[in-house]
Amino acid sequence: MSRRLNAAILSYTQVAVRIATTLVYTPILVGALGQDGYGLFSIVGALAAYFYMIDFGMNDGVLRFFVRHEKAPDERRQFLREMLGFYAGLGLLVCLATAAIHGLVPHLFGASLTAPQIDLLRDMVLVVGAGAAVMVAFNPLGALISAMERFVFLRTLEIFTALASTGLTVILLWQGYGALMVVAVMSGALAFQVAARLLFVVLVLKIAVGWAWPGWGRLRPVAFYAAPIFVSLLVEQIYWKLDNLIIGAVLGAAPVAIYAIGTTFNKHLMSFGTAISRVMTPEIIRQADSGADPAALNTLLIRVSRLQALFLLLVISGLGLFGARFIQLWLGPDYGLAYTILLIVLIPYTFELIGNARNILLQVKGLYWHRSLMILAIATLNIPLTVLLLNQWGVVGAAASTAIGLAAGYVAVAFLLQLRVGLDMGHYFMGLGRGLAPVLCACIPVGLALNHWLMGGWQGLILCVVLYSMVYAILMLMFGMNTYERGLVRRILGKLVPGLAARWA
């Protein structure tokens, strides 16, 4: 438990670092590249997300195998060799996809982008594809390290890489380099992470690395486990990345920049939501595999969901209350529409993230296909709806389409958990909201008052955020949290401030 707690602390530290670097880095990036350049950067980012998907969601299946065979090191080493061989083939597939997209760029974006923009985008695709190929080829190393619960190393590596690559990018932007350099640094950072994971596995975990080709008997259970996960990943890309491509093809690069800013915080919100569930994934798998009854699984899901909600509700309510002022100060009036996009998309996405540990239960129970097919159907219908609403209301229409799809998928999965897993979703929602919902309702008027009465500018905004966070934290600690959650807070503070836990007790 201590290792998981340390990992959870580091996970949220990583989220804080990402948010801090985004706040500082994005205005520099937008200012250096301009709206059109940032729009191209967002388009290639969307394409890169599809390259990363070429592992077909199998990494979760690989992780599960490592967890289930944690007491059979020889079996695990052989499986690692076979997966590295298979993933090397997937890396080559990423290279082929990169070449195909490179050739298709003029046909996909020729109607909305200029000739120089087309040439730059093609070069960026090649660089991003090379980084994605390396990352995909060595994905099993990350799965092995996670299965062995060496989260501290993983989070520390990711924090260091994020800070170092951001710093290097800023220096090169100041020296006059452009969008191509930005994606080159990103790809280099991925290669560095791969090298560090490889050295950790070989030198620290003392596991030999080799390559072999697995037979179908070995791949089949991983593939069947991963197939619905891949469908879900595809759905996520439809919601979060396809809009950028559609907007770029229909409206051009500048509107993509505004939409991308409006959805920038979804990845940070996702980081908050998944920080706890990622740490708890091995434990959830063990309980579900051991045949825990629905009541026990319901209790576990409520416990994880409440921990997620404590952070997510603070973030989304803060963005709702102070987001308009923040974007105005952060990027200027040209990006004011991004606030509307942010609210439309992130409110339903918050509900989706709270309790996303349910997806692990569905995977282990063999029911993830049901979820995947339901949300795939919804996402497929969402594509023509996006085009329709985009033509009606511009980028706001694209955001509204995404919000409708997210809400429909959330309701559908809740019914699936009730009917097929046997969870009491009424009990789940009551357990989730107990204490948290009333405190949130009490905090919102406080935030509105702060927003109205405090001064403008960065000083006023920072004071609003600090005071609102303090009120939220105090009220949640006093009235929102249960005994277990207060105990966790005491333990975390005890680690951060030695001796505090004893004085609190």
Short mmCIF file of C-alpha atoms in Angstrom, two decimals:
data_model
loop_
_atom_site.label_atom_id
_atom_site.label_comp_id
_atom_site.label_asym_id
_atom_site.label_seq_id
_atom_site.Cartn_x
_atom_site.Cartn_y
_atom_site.Cartn_z
CA MET A 1 0.00 0.00 0.00
CA SER A 2 2.90 2.37 0.81
CA ARG A 3 4.29 1.89 -2.71
CA ARG A 4 0.87 2.66 -4.20
CA LEU A 5 0.47 5.73 -2.00
CA ASN A 6 3.88 7.02 -3.08
CA ALA A 7 2.91 6.36 -6.69
CA ALA A 8 -0.39 8.19 -6.26
CA ILE A 9 1.42 11.21 -4.79
CA LEU A 10 3.86 11.17 -7.71
CA SER A 11 1.01 10.75 -10.19
CA TYR A 12 -0.69 13.90 -8.97
CA THR A 13 2.68 15.65 -8.87
CA GLN A 14 3.04 14.68 -12.52
CA VAL A 15 -0.40 16.12 -13.29
CA ALA A 16 0.52 19.35 -11.50
CA VAL A 17 3.77 19.56 -13.48
CA ARG A 18 1.91 19.01 -16.75
CA ILE A 19 -0.61 21.71 -15.93
CA ALA A 20 2.11 24.14 -14.86
CA THR A 21 4.12 23.53 -18.02
CA THR A 22 0.97 23.89 -20.14
CA LEU A 23 0.16 27.23 -18.51
CA VAL A 24 3.64 28.57 -19.16
CA TYR A 25 4.41 26.77 -22.42
CA THR A 26 1.19 27.17 -24.43
CA PRO A 27 1.26 31.00 -24.70
CA ILE A 28 4.91 30.81 -25.79
CA LEU A 29 4.06 28.13 -28.35
CA VAL A 30 0.99 29.95 -29.68
CA GLY A 31 2.89 33.24 -29.81
CA ALA A 32 5.83 31.69 -31.67
CA LEU A 33 3.80 29.62 -34.14
CA GLY A 34 0.74 31.86 -34.57
CA GLN A 35 -2.83 30.58 -34.93
CA ASP A 36 -2.15 28.84 -38.23
CA GLY A 37 1.06 27.22 -36.98
CA TYR A 38 -0.56 26.07 -33.76
CA GLY A 39 -3.45 24.71 -35.81
CA LEU A 40 -1.01 22.62 -37.88
CA PHE A 41 0.64 21.42 -34.66
CA SER A 42 -2.81 20.34 -33.39
CA ILE A 43 -3.59 18.53 -36.65
CA VAL A 44 -0.35 16.54 -36.55
CA GLY A 45 -1.01 15.79 -32.88
CA ALA A 46 -4.35 14.30 -33.88
CA LEU A 47 -2.68 12.17 -36.55
CA ALA A 48 -0.03 11.04 -34.05
CA ALA A 49 -2.75 9.76 -31.74
CA TYR A 50 -3.86 7.38 -34.47
CA PHE A 51 -0.27 6.16 -34.92
CA TYR A 52 -0.07 5.29 -31.21
CA MET A 53 -3.25 3.25 -31.59
CA ILE A 54 -1.46 0.75 -33.81
CA ASP A 55 -0.67 -1.32 -30.74
CA PHE A 56 -4.41 -2.18 -31.07
CA GLY A 57 -5.00 -1.81 -27.35
CA MET A 58 -2.92 -4.90 -26.60
CA ASN A 59 -0.77 -3.22 -23.97
CA ASP A 60 -3.50 -3.69 -21.33
CA GLY A 61 -3.66 -7.37 -22.22
CA VAL A 62 0.13 -7.61 -21.86
CA LEU A 63 -0.08 -5.89 -18.48
CA ARG A 64 -2.73 -8.33 -17.31
CA PHE A 65 -0.55 -11.32 -18.30
CA PHE A 66 2.39 -9.91 -16.36
CA VAL A 67 0.19 -9.35 -13.28
CA ARG A 68 -1.29 -12.85 -13.40
CA HIS A 69 2.16 -14.44 -13.75
CA GLU A 70 3.97 -12.31 -11.17
CA LYS A 71 5.12 -15.47 -9.34
CA ALA A 72 6.42 -17.15 -12.51
CA PRO A 73 9.46 -15.07 -13.54
CA ASP A 74 10.64 -17.46 -16.26
CA GLU A 75 7.23 -17.44 -17.90
CA ARG A 76 7.14 -13.66 -17.69
CA ARG A 77 10.59 -13.27 -19.26
CA GLN A 78 9.68 -15.50 -22.18
CA PHE A 79 6.43 -13.61 -22.68
CA LEU A 80 8.35 -10.30 -22.67
CA ARG A 81 10.63 -11.55 -25.45
CA GLU A 82 7.68 -12.68 -27.53
CA MET A 83 5.80 -9.42 -27.04
CA LEU A 84 8.86 -7.36 -27.96
CA GLY A 85 9.12 -9.37 -31.18
CA PHE A 86 5.45 -8.86 -31.96
CA TYR A 87 5.55 -5.16 -31.09
CA ALA A 88 8.58 -4.68 -33.33
CA GLY A 89 6.27 -5.73 -36.16
CA LEU A 90 3.71 -3.19 -34.97
CA GLY A 91 6.43 -0.53 -35.05
CA LEU A 92 7.04 -1.33 -38.70
CA LEU A 93 3.28 -1.03 -39.27
CA VAL A 94 3.42 2.47 -37.77
CA CYS A 95 6.15 3.33 -40.31
CA LEU A 96 3.91 2.14 -43.17
CA ALA A 97 0.97 4.17 -41.81
CA THR A 98 3.22 7.23 -41.58
CA ALA A 99 4.24 6.87 -45.21
CA ALA A 100 0.59 6.50 -46.26
CA ILE A 101 -0.56 9.60 -44.35
CA HIS A 102 2.42 11.55 -45.68
CA GLY A 103 1.19 10.85 -49.20
CA LEU A 104 -2.47 11.59 -48.41
CA VAL A 105 -1.99 14.97 -46.70
CA PRO A 106 -2.47 17.03 -49.93
CA HIS A 107 -5.70 15.19 -50.70
CA LEU A 108 -7.09 15.50 -47.16
CA PHE A 109 -6.23 19.14 -46.50
CA GLY A 110 -5.57 20.64 -49.92
CA ALA A 111 -8.89 22.53 -49.96
CA SER A 112 -8.25 24.41 -46.71
CA LEU A 113 -4.44 24.72 -46.35
CA THR A 114 -1.91 26.62 -48.45
CA ALA A 115 0.89 24.87 -50.33
CA PRO A 116 3.60 25.83 -47.75
CA GLN A 117 1.34 24.59 -44.96
CA ILE A 118 0.84 21.29 -46.78
CA ASP A 119 4.61 20.83 -47.16
CA LEU A 120 5.25 21.63 -43.50
CA LEU A 121 2.50 19.30 -42.34
CA ARG A 122 3.94 16.43 -44.43
CA ASP A 123 7.38 16.90 -42.83
CA MET A 124 5.83 17.00 -39.36
CA VAL A 125 3.97 13.75 -40.06
CA LEU A 126 7.25 11.97 -40.85
CA VAL A 127 8.91 13.14 -37.64
CA VAL A 128 5.95 12.28 -35.42
CA GLY A 129 5.57 8.90 -37.09
CA ALA A 130 9.20 8.02 -36.36
CA GLY A 131 8.74 8.77 -32.65
CA ALA A 132 5.50 6.81 -32.53
CA ALA A 133 7.12 3.78 -34.18
CA VAL A 134 9.86 3.64 -31.51
CA MET A 135 7.37 4.08 -28.67
CA VAL A 136 5.00 1.39 -29.94
CA ALA A 137 7.82 -1.08 -30.59
CA PHE A 138 8.89 -0.99 -26.93
CA ASN A 139 5.48 -0.67 -25.24
CA PRO A 140 5.78 -4.05 -23.43
CA LEU A 141 8.58 -2.61 -21.27
CA GLY A 142 6.18 -0.06 -19.77
CA ALA A 143 3.58 -2.77 -19.18
CA LEU A 144 6.14 -4.93 -17.35
CA ILE A 145 7.30 -2.07 -15.11
CA SER A 146 3.67 -1.19 -14.27
CA ALA A 147 2.83 -4.82 -13.50
CA MET A 148 5.75 -4.91 -11.06
CA GLU A 149 4.31 -1.73 -9.50
CA ARG A 150 7.46 0.32 -10.07
CA PHE A 151 5.26 3.38 -10.53
CA VAL A 152 7.71 5.73 -8.84
CA PHE A 153 10.28 5.17 -11.58
CA LEU A 154 7.68 5.55 -14.34
CA ARG A 155 6.19 8.78 -12.95
CA THR A 156 9.61 10.28 -12.18
CA LEU A 157 10.82 9.51 -15.69
CA GLU A 158 7.72 11.06 -17.23
CA ILE A 159 8.01 14.19 -15.07
CA PHE A 160 11.69 14.65 -15.93
CA THR A 161 11.08 14.09 -19.65
CA ALA A 162 8.18 16.56 -19.72
CA LEU A 163 10.19 19.29 -18.01
CA ALA A 164 13.35 18.72 -20.05
CA SER A 165 11.60 18.56 -23.43
CA THR A 166 9.50 21.64 -22.65
CA GLY A 167 12.56 23.62 -21.60
CA LEU A 168 14.48 22.60 -24.71
CA THR A 169 11.53 23.48 -26.96
CA VAL A 170 11.19 26.95 -25.43
CA ILE A 171 14.91 27.64 -25.93
CA LEU A 172 14.74 26.55 -29.58
CA LEU A 173 11.56 28.61 -30.19
CA TRP A 174 13.36 31.68 -28.87
CA GLN A 175 16.14 30.95 -31.36
CA GLY A 176 13.64 31.10 -34.21
CA TYR A 177 12.82 27.46 -34.87
CA GLY A 178 9.24 26.53 -35.76
CA ALA A 179 6.63 23.79 -35.65
CA LEU A 180 8.86 21.11 -37.20
CA MET A 181 11.36 21.54 -34.39
CA VAL A 182 8.60 21.22 -31.79
CA VAL A 183 7.52 17.79 -33.01
CA ALA A 184 11.17 16.73 -33.40
CA VAL A 185 11.77 17.41 -29.70
CA MET A 186 8.58 15.51 -28.84
CA SER A 187 9.74 12.47 -30.80
CA GLY A 188 13.19 12.69 -29.23
CA ALA A 189 11.61 12.72 -25.76
CA LEU A 190 9.72 9.53 -26.57
CA ALA A 191 12.95 7.85 -27.70
CA PHE A 192 14.64 8.93 -24.46
CA GLN A 193 11.83 7.40 -22.37
CA VAL A 194 12.13 4.14 -24.28
CA ALA A 195 15.90 4.02 -23.67
CA ALA A 196 15.44 4.76 -19.94
CA ARG A 197 12.80 2.01 -19.55
CA LEU A 198 15.04 -0.46 -21.35
CA LEU A 199 17.97 0.30 -19.05
CA PHE A 200 15.73 0.05 -15.97
CA VAL A 201 14.44 -3.38 -16.99
CA VAL A 202 17.92 -4.71 -17.73
CA LEU A 203 19.97 -3.09 -14.95
CA VAL A 204 17.49 -2.66 -12.07
CA LEU A 205 14.91 -5.40 -12.59
CA LYS A 206 17.63 -7.76 -13.85
CA ILE A 207 15.44 -9.06 -16.67
CA ALA A 208 17.14 -9.98 -19.92
CA VAL A 209 15.62 -8.45 -23.03
CA GLY A 210 15.33 -10.33 -26.29
CA TRP A 211 13.06 -10.73 -29.29
CA ALA A 212 11.07 -13.78 -30.35
CA TRP A 213 7.95 -14.32 -32.40
CA PRO A 214 4.93 -15.56 -30.43
CA GLY A 215 2.64 -18.29 -31.70
CA TRP A 216 -1.08 -17.72 -32.12
CA GLY A 217 -1.75 -19.66 -28.95
CA ARG A 218 0.15 -17.02 -26.99
CA LEU A 219 -1.29 -14.06 -28.86
CA ARG A 220 -4.91 -15.19 -28.88
CA PRO A 221 -5.83 -14.49 -25.23
CA VAL A 222 -4.04 -11.14 -25.33
CA ALA A 223 -5.72 -10.22 -28.62
CA PHE A 224 -9.19 -11.19 -27.42
CA TYR A 225 -8.67 -9.25 -24.20
CA ALA A 226 -7.34 -6.24 -26.12
CA ALA A 227 -9.80 -6.09 -29.03
CA PRO A 228 -12.60 -4.25 -27.17
CA ILE A 229 -10.00 -1.96 -25.59
CA PHE A 230 -8.81 -1.04 -29.08
CA VAL A 231 -12.39 -0.22 -30.08
CA SER A 232 -12.65 2.05 -27.04
CA LEU A 233 -9.38 3.75 -27.95
CA LEU A 234 -10.74 4.29 -31.43
CA VAL A 235 -13.84 5.89 -29.94
CA GLU A 236 -11.70 8.20 -27.81
CA GLN A 237 -9.83 9.34 -30.90
CA ILE A 238 -13.12 9.99 -32.69
CA TYR A 239 -14.22 12.22 -29.82
CA TRP A 240 -10.93 14.03 -29.14
CA LYS A 241 -8.88 13.96 -32.34
CA LEU A 242 -11.16 13.48 -35.34
CA ASP A 243 -12.81 16.85 -34.68
CA ASN A 244 -9.44 18.54 -35.22
CA LEU A 245 -9.05 16.80 -38.56
CA ILE A 246 -12.62 17.57 -39.69
CA ILE A 247 -12.32 21.22 -38.65
CA GLY A 248 -8.94 21.47 -40.40
CA ALA A 249 -10.33 19.96 -43.60
CA VAL A 250 -13.50 22.12 -43.59
CA LEU A 251 -12.49 25.43 -41.99
CA GLY A 252 -8.68 25.57 -42.06
CA ALA A 253 -5.87 25.73 -39.51
CA ALA A 254 -6.86 28.78 -37.41
CA PRO A 255 -10.24 27.37 -36.18
CA VAL A 256 -8.40 24.16 -35.23
CA ALA A 257 -6.21 26.26 -32.93
CA ILE A 258 -9.24 27.70 -31.09
CA TYR A 259 -10.88 24.29 -30.77
CA ALA A 260 -7.62 22.71 -29.61
CA ILE A 261 -7.24 25.32 -26.85
CA GLY A 262 -10.82 24.63 -25.74
CA THR A 263 -10.10 20.92 -25.44
CA THR A 264 -6.54 21.27 -24.12
CA PHE A 265 -7.59 20.62 -20.54
CA ASN A 266 -9.33 17.35 -21.31
CA LYS A 267 -5.97 15.53 -21.20
CA HIS A 268 -5.16 17.11 -17.83
CA LEU A 269 -8.59 16.24 -16.51
CA MET A 270 -8.02 12.70 -17.75
CA SER A 271 -4.69 12.66 -15.91
CA PHE A 272 -6.45 13.54 -12.66
CA GLY A 273 -9.08 10.89 -13.30
CA THR A 274 -6.69 8.10 -14.22
CA ALA A 275 -3.93 8.79 -11.68
CA ILE A 276 -5.77 6.80 -8.99
CA SER A 277 -7.22 4.10 -11.25
CA ARG A 278 -3.81 3.43 -12.86
CA VAL A 279 -2.25 2.85 -9.46
CA MET A 280 -5.16 0.64 -8.41
CA THR A 281 -5.32 -1.35 -11.67
CA PRO A 282 -3.34 -4.41 -10.44
CA GLU A 283 -5.46 -4.60 -7.26
CA ILE A 284 -8.72 -4.28 -9.21
CA ILE A 285 -7.60 -7.05 -11.56
CA ARG A 286 -6.71 -9.30 -8.61
CA GLN A 287 -10.08 -8.80 -6.89
CA ALA A 288 -12.08 -9.29 -10.07
CA ASP A 289 -10.05 -12.37 -11.09
CA SER A 290 -10.42 -13.87 -7.60
CA GLY A 291 -14.21 -13.91 -7.91
CA ALA A 292 -15.16 -11.03 -5.60
CA ASP A 293 -18.95 -10.66 -5.41
CA PRO A 294 -20.81 -7.66 -6.92
CA ALA A 295 -21.24 -5.99 -3.53
CA ALA A 296 -17.47 -6.03 -2.91
CA LEU A 297 -16.77 -4.75 -6.42
CA ASN A 298 -19.37 -2.02 -5.95
CA THR A 299 -17.66 -0.94 -2.73
CA LEU A 300 -14.27 -0.89 -4.45
CA LEU A 301 -15.65 1.12 -7.37
CA ILE A 302 -17.24 3.67 -5.03
CA ARG A 303 -13.99 4.04 -3.09
CA VAL A 304 -11.90 4.68 -6.20
CA SER A 305 -14.56 6.95 -7.76
CA ARG A 306 -14.80 9.16 -4.68
CA LEU A 307 -11.04 9.68 -4.61
CA GLN A 308 -11.16 10.69 -8.26
CA ALA A 309 -14.15 12.95 -7.70
CA LEU A 310 -12.45 14.85 -4.89
CA PHE A 311 -9.87 16.13 -7.38
CA LEU A 312 -11.99 16.29 -10.53
CA LEU A 313 -14.82 18.29 -8.98
CA LEU A 314 -12.34 20.91 -7.77
CA VAL A 315 -10.77 21.18 -11.22
CA ILE A 316 -13.96 21.31 -13.28
CA SER A 317 -15.76 23.68 -10.90
CA GLY A 318 -12.69 25.96 -10.88
CA LEU A 319 -12.55 25.96 -14.67
CA GLY A 320 -16.26 26.71 -14.86
CA LEU A 321 -16.02 29.60 -12.39
CA PHE A 322 -12.76 31.20 -13.46
CA GLY A 323 -12.06 29.76 -16.92
CA ALA A 324 -13.27 32.75 -18.93
CA ARG A 325 -11.01 35.15 -16.99
CA PHE A 326 -8.13 32.71 -17.28
CA ILE A 327 -8.29 32.27 -21.07
CA GLN A 328 -8.64 36.04 -21.55
CA LEU A 329 -5.48 36.66 -19.54
CA TRP A 330 -3.65 33.58 -20.81
CA LEU A 331 -4.04 33.89 -24.58
CA GLY A 332 -6.03 37.06 -25.21
CA PRO A 333 -9.48 37.89 -26.61
CA ASP A 334 -8.92 36.00 -29.88
CA TYR A 335 -9.38 32.73 -27.95
CA GLY A 336 -12.46 33.72 -25.92
CA LEU A 337 -14.60 31.15 -27.75
CA ALA A 338 -12.37 28.40 -26.32
CA TYR A 339 -14.03 28.86 -22.91
CA THR A 340 -17.44 27.91 -24.33
CA ILE A 341 -15.91 24.84 -25.98
CA LEU A 342 -14.19 23.93 -22.70
CA LEU A 343 -17.42 23.98 -20.69
CA ILE A 344 -19.52 22.14 -23.28
CA VAL A 345 -17.04 19.27 -23.56
CA LEU A 346 -15.53 18.92 -20.09
CA ILE A 347 -18.69 18.80 -17.98
CA PRO A 348 -19.92 15.47 -19.43
CA TYR A 349 -16.33 14.22 -19.69
CA THR A 350 -15.91 14.71 -15.94
CA PHE A 351 -18.70 12.22 -15.27
CA GLU A 352 -17.08 9.80 -17.71
CA LEU A 353 -13.76 10.02 -15.86
CA ILE A 354 -15.16 9.65 -12.36
CA GLY A 355 -15.29 5.94 -11.82
CA ASN A 356 -13.40 4.94 -14.97
CA ALA A 357 -12.16 1.95 -12.96
CA ARG A 358 -15.43 0.33 -14.09
CA ASN A 359 -13.73 -0.26 -17.44
CA ILE A 360 -11.17 -2.53 -15.77
CA LEU A 361 -14.03 -4.56 -14.25
CA LEU A 362 -15.64 -4.93 -17.65
CA GLN A 363 -12.34 -6.05 -19.17
CA VAL A 364 -11.75 -8.75 -16.57
CA LYS A 365 -15.38 -9.91 -16.66
CA GLY A 366 -15.19 -10.36 -20.44
CA LEU A 367 -17.87 -7.71 -20.99
CA TYR A 368 -15.75 -4.95 -22.43
CA TRP A 369 -16.96 -5.85 -25.91
CA HIS A 370 -20.45 -4.79 -24.93
CA ARG A 371 -19.23 -1.37 -23.80
CA SER A 372 -16.98 -1.00 -26.83
CA LEU A 373 -19.69 -1.80 -29.35
CA MET A 374 -22.20 0.50 -27.66
CA ILE A 375 -19.89 3.51 -27.56
CA LEU A 376 -18.56 2.72 -31.06
CA ALA A 377 -22.11 2.90 -32.39
CA ILE A 378 -22.64 6.20 -30.58
CA ALA A 379 -19.30 7.61 -31.79
CA THR A 380 -20.00 6.55 -35.38
CA LEU A 381 -23.31 8.42 -35.30
CA ASN A 382 -21.42 11.32 -33.76
CA ILE A 383 -19.31 11.83 -36.91
CA PRO A 384 -22.14 13.00 -39.23
CA LEU A 385 -23.61 14.94 -36.29
CA THR A 386 -20.27 16.75 -35.92
CA VAL A 387 -20.24 17.68 -39.62
CA LEU A 388 -23.86 18.87 -39.41
CA LEU A 389 -23.38 20.98 -36.27
CA LEU A 390 -20.00 22.25 -37.51
CA ASN A 391 -21.69 23.71 -40.56
CA GLN A 392 -24.46 25.16 -38.36
CA TRP A 393 -22.53 26.63 -35.41
CA GLY A 394 -18.85 26.31 -36.27
CA VAL A 395 -16.45 24.91 -33.68
CA VAL A 396 -19.09 25.23 -30.93
CA GLY A 397 -21.23 22.77 -32.88
CA ALA A 398 -18.36 20.28 -32.98
CA ALA A 399 -18.02 20.59 -29.19
CA ALA A 400 -21.76 20.08 -28.69
CA SER A 401 -21.67 16.91 -30.79
CA THR A 402 -18.84 15.50 -28.67
CA ALA A 403 -20.72 16.34 -25.45
CA ILE A 404 -23.86 14.55 -26.65
CA GLY A 405 -21.86 11.43 -27.51
CA LEU A 406 -20.05 11.39 -24.15
CA ALA A 407 -23.28 11.72 -22.18
CA ALA A 408 -25.03 8.98 -24.17
CA GLY A 409 -22.07 6.61 -23.72
CA TYR A 410 -21.96 7.21 -19.96
CA VAL A 411 -25.63 6.34 -19.52
CA ALA A 412 -25.29 3.23 -21.71
CA VAL A 413 -22.34 1.88 -19.68
CA ALA A 414 -24.20 2.48 -16.40
CA PHE A 415 -27.02 0.24 -17.65
CA LEU A 416 -24.47 -2.39 -18.72
CA LEU A 417 -22.90 -2.46 -15.25
CA GLN A 418 -26.32 -2.82 -13.65
CA LEU A 419 -27.62 -5.54 -15.95
CA ARG A 420 -24.56 -7.68 -16.69
CA VAL A 421 -22.06 -7.18 -13.85
CA GLY A 422 -24.73 -7.01 -11.16
CA LEU A 423 -23.60 -3.72 -9.65
CA ASP A 424 -26.27 -1.66 -7.90
CA MET A 425 -25.79 1.61 -9.78
CA GLY A 426 -28.32 3.43 -7.63
CA HIS A 427 -26.24 2.52 -4.58
CA TYR A 428 -23.09 3.50 -6.49
CA PHE A 429 -24.37 6.99 -7.35
CA MET A 430 -25.64 7.57 -3.81
CA GLY A 431 -22.31 6.41 -2.38
CA LEU A 432 -20.42 8.61 -4.82
CA GLY A 433 -22.45 11.73 -4.14
CA ARG A 434 -22.76 11.34 -0.37
CA GLY A 435 -21.09 14.36 1.18
CA LEU A 436 -19.37 15.44 -2.04
CA ALA A 437 -22.39 16.85 -3.89
CA PRO A 438 -23.67 19.04 -1.00
CA VAL A 439 -20.21 20.48 -0.40
CA LEU A 440 -19.77 21.24 -4.11
CA CYS A 441 -23.14 23.02 -4.14
CA ALA A 442 -22.02 25.09 -1.16
CA CYS A 443 -18.68 25.97 -2.80
CA ILE A 444 -20.05 27.26 -6.11
CA PRO A 445 -21.74 30.40 -4.65
CA VAL A 446 -18.47 31.16 -2.84
CA GLY A 447 -16.60 30.94 -6.16
CA LEU A 448 -19.14 33.18 -7.90
CA ALA A 449 -18.78 35.78 -5.14
CA LEU A 450 -14.99 35.66 -5.36
CA ASN A 451 -15.13 36.03 -9.13
CA HIS A 452 -17.42 39.04 -8.82
CA TRP A 453 -15.78 40.94 -5.99
CA LEU A 454 -12.05 40.36 -6.33
CA MET A 455 -9.81 42.49 -8.55
CA GLY A 456 -9.03 41.74 -12.18
CA GLY A 457 -5.70 40.70 -13.69
CA TRP A 458 -3.49 37.75 -12.81
CA GLN A 459 -3.27 38.71 -9.13
CA GLY A 460 -7.05 38.67 -8.77
CA LEU A 461 -7.38 35.39 -10.66
CA ILE A 462 -4.69 33.67 -8.58
CA LEU A 463 -6.31 34.95 -5.38
CA CYS A 464 -9.69 33.61 -6.55
CA VAL A 465 -8.24 30.18 -7.29
CA VAL A 466 -6.29 29.97 -4.02
CA LEU A 467 -9.21 31.08 -1.82
CA TYR A 468 -11.69 28.86 -3.66
CA SER A 469 -9.36 25.85 -3.37
CA MET A 470 -8.91 26.47 0.36
CA VAL A 471 -12.66 26.73 0.94
CA TYR A 472 -13.23 23.58 -1.14
CA ALA A 473 -10.52 21.61 0.68
CA ILE A 474 -11.66 22.66 4.17
CA LEU A 475 -15.34 21.95 3.53
CA MET A 476 -14.58 18.62 1.87
CA LEU A 477 -12.33 17.60 4.75
CA MET A 478 -14.93 18.60 7.35
CA PHE A 479 -18.17 17.53 5.68
CA GLY A 480 -17.52 15.75 2.36
CA MET A 481 -14.96 13.03 3.10
CA ASN A 482 -15.60 9.78 4.91
CA THR A 483 -13.32 8.24 7.53
CA TYR A 484 -11.25 6.29 4.99
CA GLU A 485 -10.62 9.40 2.88
CA ARG A 486 -9.65 11.53 5.88
CA GLY A 487 -7.23 8.77 6.88
CA LEU A 488 -5.61 8.91 3.44
CA VAL A 489 -5.26 12.68 3.70
CA ARG A 490 -3.62 12.25 7.11
CA ARG A 491 -1.18 9.68 5.71
CA ILE A 492 -0.29 11.83 2.70
CA LEU A 493 0.27 14.92 4.85
CA GLY A 494 2.28 12.76 7.26
CA LYS A 495 4.59 11.79 4.39
CA LEU A 496 4.91 15.38 3.22
CA VAL A 497 5.29 16.84 6.72
CA PRO A 498 6.83 14.22 9.05
CA GLY A 499 5.18 14.14 12.46
CA LEU A 500 2.00 15.87 11.30
CA ALA A 501 -0.01 12.62 11.27
CA ALA A 502 0.83 11.95 14.92
CA ARG A 503 -0.19 15.48 15.97
CA TRP A 504 -3.42 15.19 13.94
CA ALA A 505 -4.29 11.85 15.57
#
